[in-house]
Amino acid sequence: MITPWIRRHRKSSKSVSSQGLMLPGHRMPRIRRRRNPVSGLTNQGLISPSDWKRPSVRWGVGATHMLLLVALVVIGLGPLLWLAKAAITPTNDIFNHPLSLTFAHGAAWSNLRTAWSTVQVGHYLLNTIEICFGSWLVQLTVATTGGYVLSVLRPRYARVVTAMLLVTLFLPAIVLLVPLYLMIVNPPLIHHSFMNSYWAVWLPAGASSFNVIIMKRFFDNLPRELFEAARIDGAGPVRLFFSVVLPMSKPILGVVSVFAFIAEWKNFLWPFLVLQDPNKQPISVRLPAIAGQTQLGVFLAAMLIACIVPIVGFLIFQRSFLRGSGLGGAIKG
Amino acid sequence: MAAIEFQGVSKVFADGTRAVDSLDLMVNEAEFMVLVGPSGCGKTTALRMVAGLEEISEGTILIGGNVVNDVSPKERDIAMVFQNYALYPHMSVADNLGFGLKLRKVPRSERRRRIQQAAETLGLEPYLDRKPRALSGGQRQRVAMGRAIVREPRAFLMDEPLSNLDAKLRVQVRAEIHSLQRVSGVTTIYVTHDQTEAMTMGDRIAVLRDGTLQQVDTPERVYQRPANQFVAGFIGSPAMNLVDARLTRANGSLVAHFGDHSLEVDNELVAEHPELLAYEGKDVVLGIRPEDLEDAAFVGEVPPGRILEAVCNLREALGSEELLHFPVTAEANAGEPIGLLDRKNVMLLARVDPQSKMREGDRLRLVADTRRLYFFDPTTGRAIFADQKQVPGAKS
């Protein structure tokens, strides 16, 4: 009994929506159909839904989209895919048919195995991870505490320090290479060389004004009332930092972490200068060093392994990094 | 519970603004004191100085008899409710409530008991595990209240806690806060710009303007005996009509003339306030509350000295009452620009019986309650018959 009624009802509601308030049988002017208020609100694109209905737009824009997408894939993913293919191709085939899509003499899975065992990619990867983890920790500590002082605690000299931090952003990193190197060789006060120790990479990594500034900008936007409420609740500066400010800063912590990690993963020059013991070098330094004595296929396999780790890591953590819990419900805007 | 006392408290900001100017105010133990005034009058600054969030430039603040000028917010043992709730977004409701207790090293069992109790009082039990973002505005406001209650502090400080709620919820939460304070008996300072909140909640009201205290008294007294023109115009909704008038004597009684109109001042009022006689033949500011003007059709025979005649300009029917706007040709009083048409015309308002047949364009016949006229000195703005003692340090 009910179903036909619903069907009829649906049908009638459909006819109402498509014909507006026009009388049945009266053909609606075309222009009325284009002005669809609902889709106009939900679709904020440059090309409106009514434009999409025109074949010229649909085909033209569609083709452009496809072209752009293909170009993006070729440029962005191409080298990576080529590397993946070459890593399991025998060295001779790589030289003879570098752009071939097939394996002329079969896949050489042994490349990966050789890279792992002979070139000891695993060992150097661990080095890299250790370096990345350490400098991530140092960077995060400096960035959060620095941003906290400049944004939340705001001592009188905070403005001067902020200005000075901004100034250092204009200094090219390469200019600082020599002074930094000298400081690592003979650090003031300590007078014990950091050469060949990971501290030589970790500590300078913390000296990133960029991180401090983006942290500060984020903290600046946290509602002050929340800090005041915490102060009245009895929180001191340290407690405020750990119990209120940090938990609310997950999104920005994620961003800084990603930046810190990736920057350190691909860092070459600095670790190359300060870590001269091959056993301690990260893979980014080690790969160029072994390039001369290693078969190209094996070398590319090692490179592939070095690339895969951060990509996989990012894919795993991206959701927790980039989404964040936000400030929902903290204050009424 | 503790009394809070302001002694000559001033706040001067770095740019030289005097947000609060030598404020003297005594908030008694268990009293509900409302600081009310227009935006920027310094009421929030005064509250923040009590909380310890703002430094005191001059004077002293005492809580429970102790000077707290240099005491940190943490040690003042007060709780504050913020306008925008300021809940910790990453903590559950229970953690939000318990955060202050945790920092004060209250044992876990005691903490749980107090959270439970506060949640029961405020009806928050089903939401204890939720995060603030999963709550409605009214619920968030309750959590903010709960955070203050669980602490069992010596005083509550509330900074416009209702201003973010919709009108209906506001009435409800207003009553809740009021009864909560009655039950707990905690000294409360409540800041608002809403005179309805001030009137309904406060044991006493302190009216502030430009950082200066205008009047402190019970809501009834502030309403019935405004100390000056500003308080008269600010307290009461719709606002009091204020026009420049001249007092003369005719047929043995005082008559207030404004524009083409005149009202005979009731002899009872003159007898009660002989100070008025000194203003005979002088300019005054006349105040009439809209509710003291009634459609003549609903009043019996009255002497012509109580009748105002004007053309109705706008009618607002509110169901329970009707507001009639009518222009009179009179020097608009300089103090308040409310209803100002131009210098020669001022819009007055009458609150009449909802059954009134008056419509826009009709000629109004209104009866004024001439026993309840207000008179202010045009130069000082002070009420001519204000008790001077209720105007501490009022300059206006």
XYZ file of C-alpha atoms in Angstrom:
729
model
C 0.000 0.000 0.000
C 2.717 2.378 1.031
C 5.189 1.795 -1.755
C 3.036 3.034 -4.616
C 2.191 6.075 -2.602
C 5.858 6.828 -2.076
C 6.544 6.245 -5.722
C 3.784 8.588 -6.685
C 4.922 11.074 -4.140
C 8.485 10.953 -5.365
C 7.359 11.354 -8.889
C 5.298 14.358 -8.073
C 8.028 15.980 -6.021
C 10.415 15.417 -8.853
C 8.114 17.054 -11.284
C 7.741 19.994 -8.949
C 11.453 20.427 -8.576
C 12.159 20.235 -12.260
C 9.367 22.499 -13.303
C 9.423 24.926 -10.455
C 6.070 26.570 -9.999
C 5.164 26.391 -13.654
C 1.890 24.876 -14.639
C 2.014 21.316 -15.947
C 2.671 21.180 -19.634
C 4.142 24.616 -19.694
C 7.694 24.467 -20.946
C 10.094 26.127 -18.571
C 12.376 28.794 -20.007
C 15.920 27.553 -20.327
C 17.399 30.297 -18.251
C 15.448 29.235 -15.190
C 17.121 25.875 -15.121
C 20.576 27.388 -15.112
C 20.011 29.249 -11.917
C 20.133 26.426 -9.490
C 20.572 28.037 -6.080
C 21.553 24.836 -4.302
C 24.352 23.802 -6.591
C 25.424 27.424 -6.775
C 26.020 27.332 -3.050
C 27.712 23.976 -2.803
C 29.852 24.247 -5.889
C 32.308 27.058 -5.499
C 34.265 26.238 -8.667
C 35.045 28.766 -11.319
C 32.924 26.872 -13.815
C 29.338 26.644 -12.721
C 27.241 23.487 -13.072
C 25.267 25.132 -15.831
C 28.458 25.836 -17.749
C 29.332 22.160 -17.457
C 26.185 21.333 -19.341
C 27.519 22.967 -22.506
C 29.376 20.379 -24.586
C 32.113 22.792 -25.626
C 32.943 23.532 -22.002
C 32.688 19.911 -20.974
C 35.005 18.645 -23.668
C 37.411 21.566 -23.590
C 37.844 21.667 -19.850
C 37.816 17.902 -19.561
C 40.602 17.539 -22.107
C 42.662 20.246 -20.412
C 42.229 18.499 -17.083
C 43.406 15.230 -18.548
C 46.432 16.823 -20.166
C 47.454 18.590 -16.987
C 47.003 15.454 -14.958
C 49.091 13.368 -17.334
C 51.796 16.025 -17.383
C 51.795 16.117 -13.610
C 52.119 12.357 -13.360
C 54.933 12.249 -15.898
C 56.885 15.047 -14.271
C 56.215 14.144 -10.664
C 55.974 10.416 -10.608
C 57.982 9.617 -13.757
C 61.502 9.710 -12.323
C 60.411 7.727 -9.306
C 58.772 5.068 -11.437
C 61.800 4.956 -13.694
C 63.992 4.483 -10.633
C 61.756 1.702 -9.398
C 61.967 -0.022 -12.748
C 65.717 0.500 -13.130
C 66.406 -0.764 -9.634
C 65.330 -4.241 -10.692
C 66.873 -4.140 -14.169
C 70.302 -5.636 -14.965
C 72.943 -2.907 -15.327
C 73.555 -3.646 -19.010
C 69.892 -3.245 -19.870
C 69.817 0.094 -18.096
C 72.649 1.322 -20.280
C 71.336 -0.160 -23.499
C 67.639 0.706 -23.208
C 67.291 3.290 -20.485
C 63.707 4.153 -21.379
C 62.465 0.689 -22.164
C 59.282 -0.259 -20.385
C 60.002 -3.964 -20.474
C 62.706 -6.191 -19.062
C 64.770 -7.450 -22.040
C 66.688 -9.990 -19.949
C 64.292 -10.462 -17.099
C 64.107 -8.590 -13.809
C 67.187 -8.524 -11.601
C 65.711 -8.776 -8.099
C 69.218 -9.551 -6.934
C 70.059 -5.860 -7.248
C 67.969 -5.142 -4.161
C 69.513 -8.007 -2.263
C 73.052 -6.933 -3.180
C 72.310 -3.342 -2.247
C 71.063 -4.460 1.155
C 73.925 -6.872 1.926
C 77.009 -5.586 0.109
C 76.366 -1.866 0.068
C 74.867 -2.110 3.575
C 72.003 0.199 2.749
C 70.298 -0.946 5.920
C 73.136 0.241 8.110
C 73.245 3.677 6.522
C 69.483 3.944 6.621
C 69.633 3.392 10.357
C 72.247 6.129 10.561
C 69.952 8.442 8.639
C 67.025 7.591 10.872
C 69.098 8.240 13.965
C 70.226 11.587 12.590
C 66.713 12.518 11.515
C 65.185 11.546 14.821
C 67.770 13.478 16.815
C 67.542 16.641 14.800
C 63.747 16.364 14.711
C 63.764 16.294 18.493
C 66.168 19.211 18.751
C 64.252 21.240 16.180
C 60.925 20.605 17.837
C 62.279 21.471 21.271
C 63.773 24.732 20.082
C 60.795 25.644 17.923
C 58.113 24.977 20.540
C 59.897 26.501 23.497
C 61.096 29.444 21.428
C 57.663 30.064 19.954
C 56.094 29.701 23.390
C 58.337 32.316 24.949
C 57.938 34.776 22.092
C 54.212 34.334 21.692
C 52.743 33.365 25.042
C 55.098 34.422 27.809
C 56.130 37.531 25.872
C 58.923 39.027 27.900
C 59.730 42.652 27.146
C 62.562 41.756 24.779
C 60.391 39.357 22.752
C 59.811 41.850 19.965
C 63.506 42.449 19.475
C 64.226 38.729 19.416
C 61.451 38.125 16.910
C 62.825 40.833 14.659
C 66.296 39.337 14.876
C 64.945 35.898 14.052
C 63.248 37.322 10.997
C 66.511 38.907 9.920
C 68.307 35.578 10.005
C 65.778 34.252 7.490
C 67.406 36.518 4.917
C 70.859 34.991 5.413
C 71.672 32.284 2.868
C 72.514 29.070 4.691
C 75.671 28.643 2.653
C 77.128 31.827 4.173
C 76.929 30.248 7.597
C 78.708 27.089 6.583
C 82.237 28.105 7.552
C 81.440 29.788 10.881
C 79.217 26.866 11.808
C 81.947 24.408 10.892
C 84.490 26.246 13.004
C 82.061 26.304 15.879
C 81.548 22.572 15.659
C 85.262 21.907 15.535
C 85.890 24.071 18.559
C 82.651 24.956 20.320
C 82.812 27.923 22.668
C 82.758 27.088 26.399
C 82.837 23.328 25.798
C 86.048 23.225 23.750
C 85.490 19.650 22.780
C 85.093 18.985 19.091
C 81.747 17.600 17.952
C 83.302 16.262 14.751
C 82.210 12.766 13.830
C 79.486 12.756 16.432
C 75.797 13.086 15.663
C 75.594 16.084 17.945
C 77.362 17.945 15.163
C 74.269 17.444 13.011
C 71.603 17.577 15.707
C 72.534 20.813 17.412
C 72.856 23.097 14.374
C 69.537 21.710 13.104
C 67.835 23.349 16.066
C 69.033 26.762 15.017
C 66.154 27.198 12.598
C 64.455 30.544 12.935
C 61.890 29.463 10.363
C 60.518 26.792 12.694
C 60.404 29.178 15.634
C 58.559 31.754 13.584
C 55.882 29.424 12.260
C 55.415 28.065 15.783
C 55.084 31.576 17.114
C 52.542 32.453 14.430
C 50.499 29.430 15.394
C 50.652 30.164 19.117
C 49.685 33.770 18.390
C 46.375 32.512 17.094
C 45.535 30.389 20.127
C 42.899 32.112 22.255
C 44.462 34.115 25.087
C 41.494 33.424 27.345
C 42.532 29.810 27.437
C 45.922 30.712 28.863
C 44.289 33.045 31.337
C 41.830 30.358 32.380
C 44.758 28.004 32.935
C 46.606 30.614 34.967
C 43.573 31.101 37.184
C 43.232 27.326 37.426
C 46.725 27.418 38.868
C 48.984 26.509 35.962
C 52.472 27.950 35.898
C 54.364 28.587 32.643
C 55.744 25.046 32.401
C 52.409 23.415 33.114
C 50.683 25.748 30.691
C 53.164 24.715 28.010
C 52.823 20.980 28.450
C 49.174 20.680 29.432
C 47.517 23.345 27.332
C 49.675 24.791 24.571
C 51.343 21.633 23.233
C 48.211 19.456 23.099
C 46.463 22.200 21.166
C 49.324 22.505 18.703
C 49.229 19.065 17.150
C 48.635 20.308 13.598
C 51.596 22.644 13.601
C 53.775 20.067 15.363
C 52.952 17.737 12.488
C 53.903 20.302 9.891
C 57.183 21.175 11.556
C 57.950 17.487 12.043
C 57.433 16.734 8.372
C 59.613 19.660 7.353
C 62.298 18.749 9.856
C 62.342 15.114 8.915
C 62.401 15.577 5.168
C 65.011 18.329 5.315
C 67.300 16.119 7.355
C 66.653 13.034 5.247
C 67.917 14.708 2.112
C 70.578 16.808 3.785
C 73.913 16.136 2.150
C 76.433 18.910 2.575
C 76.471 19.334 6.341
C 76.644 15.656 7.346
C 79.255 15.202 4.610
C 81.399 17.882 6.255
C 81.096 16.908 9.880
C 80.706 13.121 9.710
C 83.861 11.880 8.077
C 83.740 8.398 9.535
C 81.998 6.344 6.800
C 80.386 4.129 9.420
C 78.495 7.079 10.827
C 77.464 8.667 7.564
C 73.816 8.785 6.540
C 72.715 7.231 3.291
C 72.490 10.605 1.551
C 76.239 11.041 2.049
C 77.100 7.423 1.498
C 75.354 6.941 -1.829
C 77.456 9.425 -3.817
C 80.570 8.054 -2.161
C 79.952 4.514 -3.337
C 78.630 5.484 -6.768
C 82.008 4.927 -8.429
C 82.586 1.424 -7.120
C 79.109 0.013 -7.469
C 77.191 -1.431 -10.407
C 74.584 1.011 -11.631
C 71.735 -1.438 -11.091
C 72.732 -2.052 -7.496
C 73.331 1.644 -6.929
C 69.855 2.492 -8.214
C 68.384 -0.228 -6.041
C 70.053 1.364 -3.032
C 68.655 4.718 -4.079
C 65.181 3.261 -4.390
C 65.364 1.860 -0.879
C 66.515 5.239 0.389
C 63.544 6.936 -1.288
C 60.901 4.467 -0.240
C 61.319 4.908 3.509
C 60.241 8.567 3.821
C 57.449 8.080 1.295
C 56.001 5.183 3.238
C 56.506 7.047 6.485
C 54.674 10.056 5.174
C 51.790 7.969 3.871
C 51.419 6.313 7.256
C 51.533 9.481 9.311
C 50.018 12.044 6.992
C 46.545 11.793 8.439
C 47.588 12.320 12.003
C 50.040 15.023 10.953
C 47.968 17.116 8.678
C 44.467 16.784 10.043
C 44.996 17.596 13.678
C 42.285 17.866 16.275
C 41.879 21.623 15.957
C 40.417 23.963 18.490
C 36.790 22.929 18.262
C 34.794 24.024 21.251
C 37.548 25.969 22.964
C 35.935 29.299 22.530
C 32.913 30.716 20.896
C 34.072 32.711 17.911
C 34.068 33.274 50.578
C 35.557 36.643 50.982
C 34.765 40.295 50.567
C 36.453 42.095 47.723
C 37.381 45.706 48.054
C 38.637 48.233 45.520
C 40.449 51.160 47.092
C 41.160 53.963 44.652
C 41.957 51.460 41.926
C 43.042 52.810 38.546
C 44.266 51.170 35.416
C 46.353 53.161 32.991
C 47.343 51.340 29.822
C 50.648 51.816 28.060
C 49.081 54.222 25.579
C 47.857 56.452 28.400
C 44.191 55.380 28.394
C 42.658 55.393 31.847
C 40.409 52.358 31.620
C 39.478 52.491 35.282
C 39.699 55.710 37.253
C 40.088 55.634 41.038
C 37.439 53.037 41.664
C 36.213 52.625 45.234
C 33.895 49.694 45.643
C 33.150 47.234 48.400
C 31.758 43.844 47.453
C 30.521 42.171 50.604
C 30.853 38.528 51.466
C 28.400 36.320 49.564
C 27.155 39.307 47.643
C 26.268 39.215 43.949
C 27.682 42.441 42.573
C 27.029 43.362 38.959
C 29.338 45.749 37.169
C 27.354 47.246 34.344
C 28.078 49.884 31.750
C 28.428 50.424 28.022
C 31.304 48.847 26.096
C 34.657 50.298 26.979
C 33.568 51.585 30.369
C 36.297 49.657 32.160
C 34.151 46.996 33.790
C 36.052 44.065 32.299
C 39.375 45.686 33.144
C 38.239 46.082 36.741
C 37.314 42.399 36.847
C 40.600 41.326 35.299
C 42.456 43.283 37.943
C 40.661 41.292 40.614
C 41.588 38.086 38.801
C 45.213 39.152 38.611
C 45.269 39.071 34.812
C 45.832 42.801 34.647
C 48.260 44.766 36.744
C 46.890 47.419 39.038
C 48.281 50.847 38.142
C 47.125 52.702 41.240
C 45.303 51.813 44.424
C 44.821 48.459 46.094
C 42.504 45.519 45.777
C 41.741 43.447 48.837
C 40.317 39.953 48.827
C 39.230 38.745 52.223
C 41.033 41.651 53.835
C 44.400 40.900 52.230
C 46.008 43.139 49.653
C 46.394 41.072 46.497
C 48.104 43.591 44.229
C 51.180 41.412 43.901
C 49.573 38.018 44.365
C 49.510 35.727 41.324
C 46.128 34.675 39.903
C 46.843 31.160 41.089
C 47.151 32.192 44.729
C 44.156 34.511 44.779
C 41.875 31.499 44.934
C 39.232 32.933 42.662
C 37.506 31.361 39.685
C 36.657 33.134 36.500
C 34.075 32.427 33.827
C 34.998 33.867 30.480
C 32.753 35.352 27.840
C 33.841 32.807 25.238
C 34.015 29.878 27.702
C 37.774 29.262 27.241
C 37.429 25.499 27.616
C 40.455 23.312 26.974
C 39.567 21.782 23.592
C 41.753 18.718 23.990
C 40.318 17.661 27.350
C 37.072 15.920 28.107
C 34.442 17.728 30.134
C 35.522 15.868 33.270
C 39.160 16.854 32.691
C 38.152 20.427 32.034
C 36.336 20.495 35.349
C 39.125 18.765 37.204
C 42.122 20.585 35.742
C 42.228 23.256 38.423
C 41.835 20.670 41.176
C 44.575 18.519 39.711
C 46.963 21.460 39.693
C 46.074 22.153 43.294
C 46.973 18.575 44.140
C 43.497 17.641 45.321
C 43.450 13.853 45.859
C 41.930 11.828 43.057
C 38.928 10.543 45.032
C 38.042 13.999 46.267
C 38.483 15.324 42.755
C 36.118 12.733 41.351
C 33.561 13.484 44.014
C 33.601 17.211 43.335
C 33.445 16.774 39.552
C 30.513 14.434 40.000
C 28.784 16.884 42.267
C 29.286 19.830 39.926
C 28.144 17.746 36.979
C 24.994 16.820 38.870
C 24.279 20.416 39.793
C 24.674 21.555 36.217
C 23.159 18.538 34.496
C 26.404 17.662 32.780
C 26.624 14.009 33.835
C 25.888 12.513 30.409
C 28.610 14.620 28.818
C 31.545 14.064 31.159
C 33.492 12.067 28.585
C 32.808 14.371 25.679
C 35.151 16.957 24.262
C 33.943 20.572 24.271
C 33.481 20.576 20.502
C 30.741 17.951 20.852
C 28.707 20.219 23.126
C 26.173 22.903 22.361
C 26.721 26.516 23.358
C 24.638 26.248 26.484
C 26.398 23.078 27.575
C 29.800 24.665 27.045
C 28.709 27.593 29.133
C 27.738 25.157 31.863
C 31.095 23.451 31.723
C 32.726 26.843 32.128
C 30.507 27.444 35.156
C 31.283 23.988 36.474
C 34.992 24.644 36.213
C 34.463 27.588 38.544
C 32.211 25.707 40.958
C 34.396 22.638 41.507
C 37.218 24.794 42.685
C 35.082 26.042 45.607
C 36.853 29.369 45.367
C 36.576 32.441 47.536
C 34.960 34.407 44.721
C 33.483 33.969 41.267
C 34.376 36.453 38.588
C 32.139 36.357 35.539
C 32.882 38.274 32.397
C 29.693 38.542 30.334
C 29.120 34.792 30.522
C 25.786 34.924 28.742
C 26.593 37.146 25.809
C 27.278 34.230 23.465
C 24.009 32.442 24.118
C 20.821 32.941 22.186
C 18.061 34.932 23.808
C 16.013 32.006 25.094
C 18.953 30.121 26.551
C 20.207 33.314 28.108
C 17.099 33.666 30.230
C 17.427 30.065 31.370
C 21.144 30.156 32.183
C 20.688 33.534 33.836
C 18.287 32.007 36.313
C 20.624 29.039 36.813
C 23.633 31.191 37.605
C 21.534 33.297 39.911
C 20.209 30.397 41.958
C 23.604 28.692 41.928
C 25.149 31.731 43.511
C 22.343 31.937 46.049
C 22.884 28.322 47.057
C 26.663 28.385 47.130
C 26.838 31.830 48.705
C 30.119 32.624 46.973
C 30.979 36.275 46.525
C 30.449 37.074 42.864
C 31.410 39.911 40.597
C 29.497 39.760 37.375
C 30.315 41.972 34.429
C 27.689 42.716 31.813
C 26.554 45.433 29.461
C 23.029 44.090 29.565
C 20.974 46.041 32.044
C 18.348 43.292 32.214
C 20.964 40.889 33.539
C 22.134 43.530 35.956
C 18.644 44.212 37.246
C 17.612 40.578 37.604
C 20.754 39.075 39.066
C 22.517 41.613 41.196
C 22.169 42.103 44.907
C 23.694 45.425 44.072
C 24.592 47.076 40.802
C 27.636 49.226 40.141
C 27.156 51.404 37.074
C 30.369 52.444 35.349
C 31.033 54.935 32.625
C 34.421 55.798 31.123
C 36.172 54.087 33.989
C 34.325 56.068 36.631
C 31.814 54.659 39.051
C 28.429 56.360 38.647
C 26.286 54.676 41.248
C 26.247 51.608 43.462
C 22.969 50.433 44.868
C 20.309 47.765 44.804
C 18.637 47.277 41.421
C 15.411 48.878 42.674
C 17.147 51.950 43.987
C 19.262 52.360 40.869
C 16.087 52.194 38.847
C 14.002 54.442 41.031
C 16.674 56.846 42.143
C 19.259 57.118 39.377
C 22.109 59.235 40.641
C 22.574 61.026 37.373
C 21.368 61.385 33.855
C 23.673 58.647 32.558
C 22.413 56.027 34.993
C 18.837 57.123 34.305
C 19.328 56.612 30.578
C 21.251 53.376 30.939
C 19.165 51.456 33.431
C 15.680 50.608 32.308
C 14.476 49.258 29.009
C 13.235 50.962 26.954
C 15.425 53.833 28.081
C 14.121 56.820 29.967
C 13.017 59.790 27.875
C 15.255 62.751 28.571
C 14.494 66.263 27.334
C 15.616 69.751 28.232
C 12.878 71.547 30.118
C 12.268 74.661 32.133
C 10.633 74.751 35.556
C 8.184 77.555 36.250
C 5.431 78.126 38.752
C 1.820 78.310 37.656
C -1.351 78.092 39.768
C 0.736 77.338 42.813
C 2.517 74.283 41.460
C 5.701 73.654 39.533
C 5.331 73.104 35.802
C 7.946 71.615 33.512
C 7.874 73.105 30.010
C 9.498 71.426 27.070
C 8.788 72.454 23.495
C 5.058 73.010 23.114
C 4.304 70.740 26.036
C 4.106 71.174 29.747
C 3.607 68.818 32.651
C 2.584 69.790 36.116
C 4.904 68.337 38.707
C 2.918 66.526 41.352
C 2.904 68.382 44.656
C 3.689 65.160 46.488
C 6.935 64.872 44.547
C 7.851 68.479 45.317
C 7.089 67.945 48.985
C 9.316 64.890 49.017
C 12.143 66.724 47.265
C 12.135 70.378 48.252
C 15.464 70.780 46.392
C 13.359 71.113 43.251
C 12.090 74.487 44.404
C 15.566 75.900 43.988
C 15.307 75.206 40.268
C 12.192 77.298 39.789
C 12.684 79.508 36.726
C 15.734 77.501 35.699
C 16.580 74.942 33.052
C 16.536 71.291 34.008
C 16.672 67.961 32.236
C 13.368 66.195 32.550
C 13.210 62.415 32.596
C 10.081 60.331 32.079
C 10.190 56.578 31.954
C 8.208 55.153 28.997
C 6.196 53.028 31.417
C 5.025 56.177 33.205
C 3.244 57.326 30.055
C -0.106 55.671 29.377
C -2.728 55.967 26.685
C -5.384 58.346 28.098
C -8.106 55.910 27.036
C -7.025 53.570 29.839
C -6.854 56.166 32.560
C -9.819 57.869 34.131
C -10.362 61.585 34.323
C -7.075 63.392 34.874
C -6.171 67.054 35.270
C -4.950 68.677 32.037
C -1.506 69.195 33.606
C -0.790 65.499 33.178
C -1.726 65.224 29.523
C 0.790 65.071 26.660
C -0.465 65.364 23.109
C 1.615 64.392 20.100
C 1.444 62.558 16.797
C 2.371 58.897 16.860
C 5.302 58.254 14.582
C 5.894 54.559 15.051
C 4.087 51.784 16.856
C 5.798 48.614 18.037
C 3.452 45.944 19.318
C 5.246 43.443 21.539
C 2.199 41.503 22.600
C 2.482 42.188 26.303
C 2.926 45.888 25.748
C 2.960 48.457 23.029
C 5.644 51.008 22.350
C 4.605 54.286 20.778
C 7.226 56.658 19.421
C 6.296 60.310 19.097
C 8.329 63.395 18.301
C 8.180 66.510 20.413
C 9.675 69.843 19.547
C 12.134 70.283 22.322
C 15.793 70.792 22.758
C 17.117 67.237 22.716
C 19.172 66.655 25.748
C 22.845 66.667 24.922
C 23.711 63.694 27.059
C 22.068 60.832 25.271
C 21.622 60.701 21.539
C 18.950 58.011 21.819
C 15.970 58.916 19.684
C 17.539 62.149 18.574
C 16.034 63.485 15.372
C 17.835 66.801 15.284
C 18.505 69.538 17.805
C 14.923 70.773 17.673
C 13.091 67.464 17.649
C 13.397 64.560 19.994
C 11.691 61.215 19.779
C 9.981 60.133 22.962
C 8.685 56.719 23.792
C 5.609 55.609 25.668
C 4.941 52.091 26.853
C 1.202 51.704 26.835
C -1.445 49.080 27.296
C -1.362 46.491 24.476
C -5.077 47.092 23.915
C -4.327 50.637 22.818
C -6.010 51.612 19.555
C -3.344 54.134 18.691
C -1.746 53.727 15.281
C 0.933 55.527 13.287
C -0.235 59.017 12.356
C -2.870 59.172 15.115
C -2.934 62.042 17.511
C -1.815 60.590 20.843
C -3.257 61.572 24.158
C -0.937 60.310 26.842
C -1.175 60.614 30.577
C 2.058 61.054 32.457
C 2.544 59.838 36.004
C 3.704 63.183 37.312
C 4.656 61.729 40.689
C 7.409 59.835 38.923
C 9.181 62.502 36.967
C 12.961 62.745 37.182
C 14.916 65.953 37.157
C 18.597 66.424 36.475
C 20.852 69.402 36.678
C 21.673 70.348 33.063
C 25.260 71.321 33.839
C 26.350 68.516 36.154
C 23.922 65.876 34.944
C 23.257 64.872 38.549
C 19.821 63.991 39.744
C 18.394 67.001 41.516
C 17.151 64.880 44.363
C 19.745 62.149 44.456
C 21.076 61.131 47.813
C 24.606 62.356 47.391
C 26.021 59.533 49.472
C 25.055 56.966 46.846
C 27.269 58.636 44.268
C 30.769 57.655 45.269
C 33.238 59.673 43.304
C 30.814 60.290 40.470
C 32.118 63.026 38.283
C 29.643 63.120 35.458
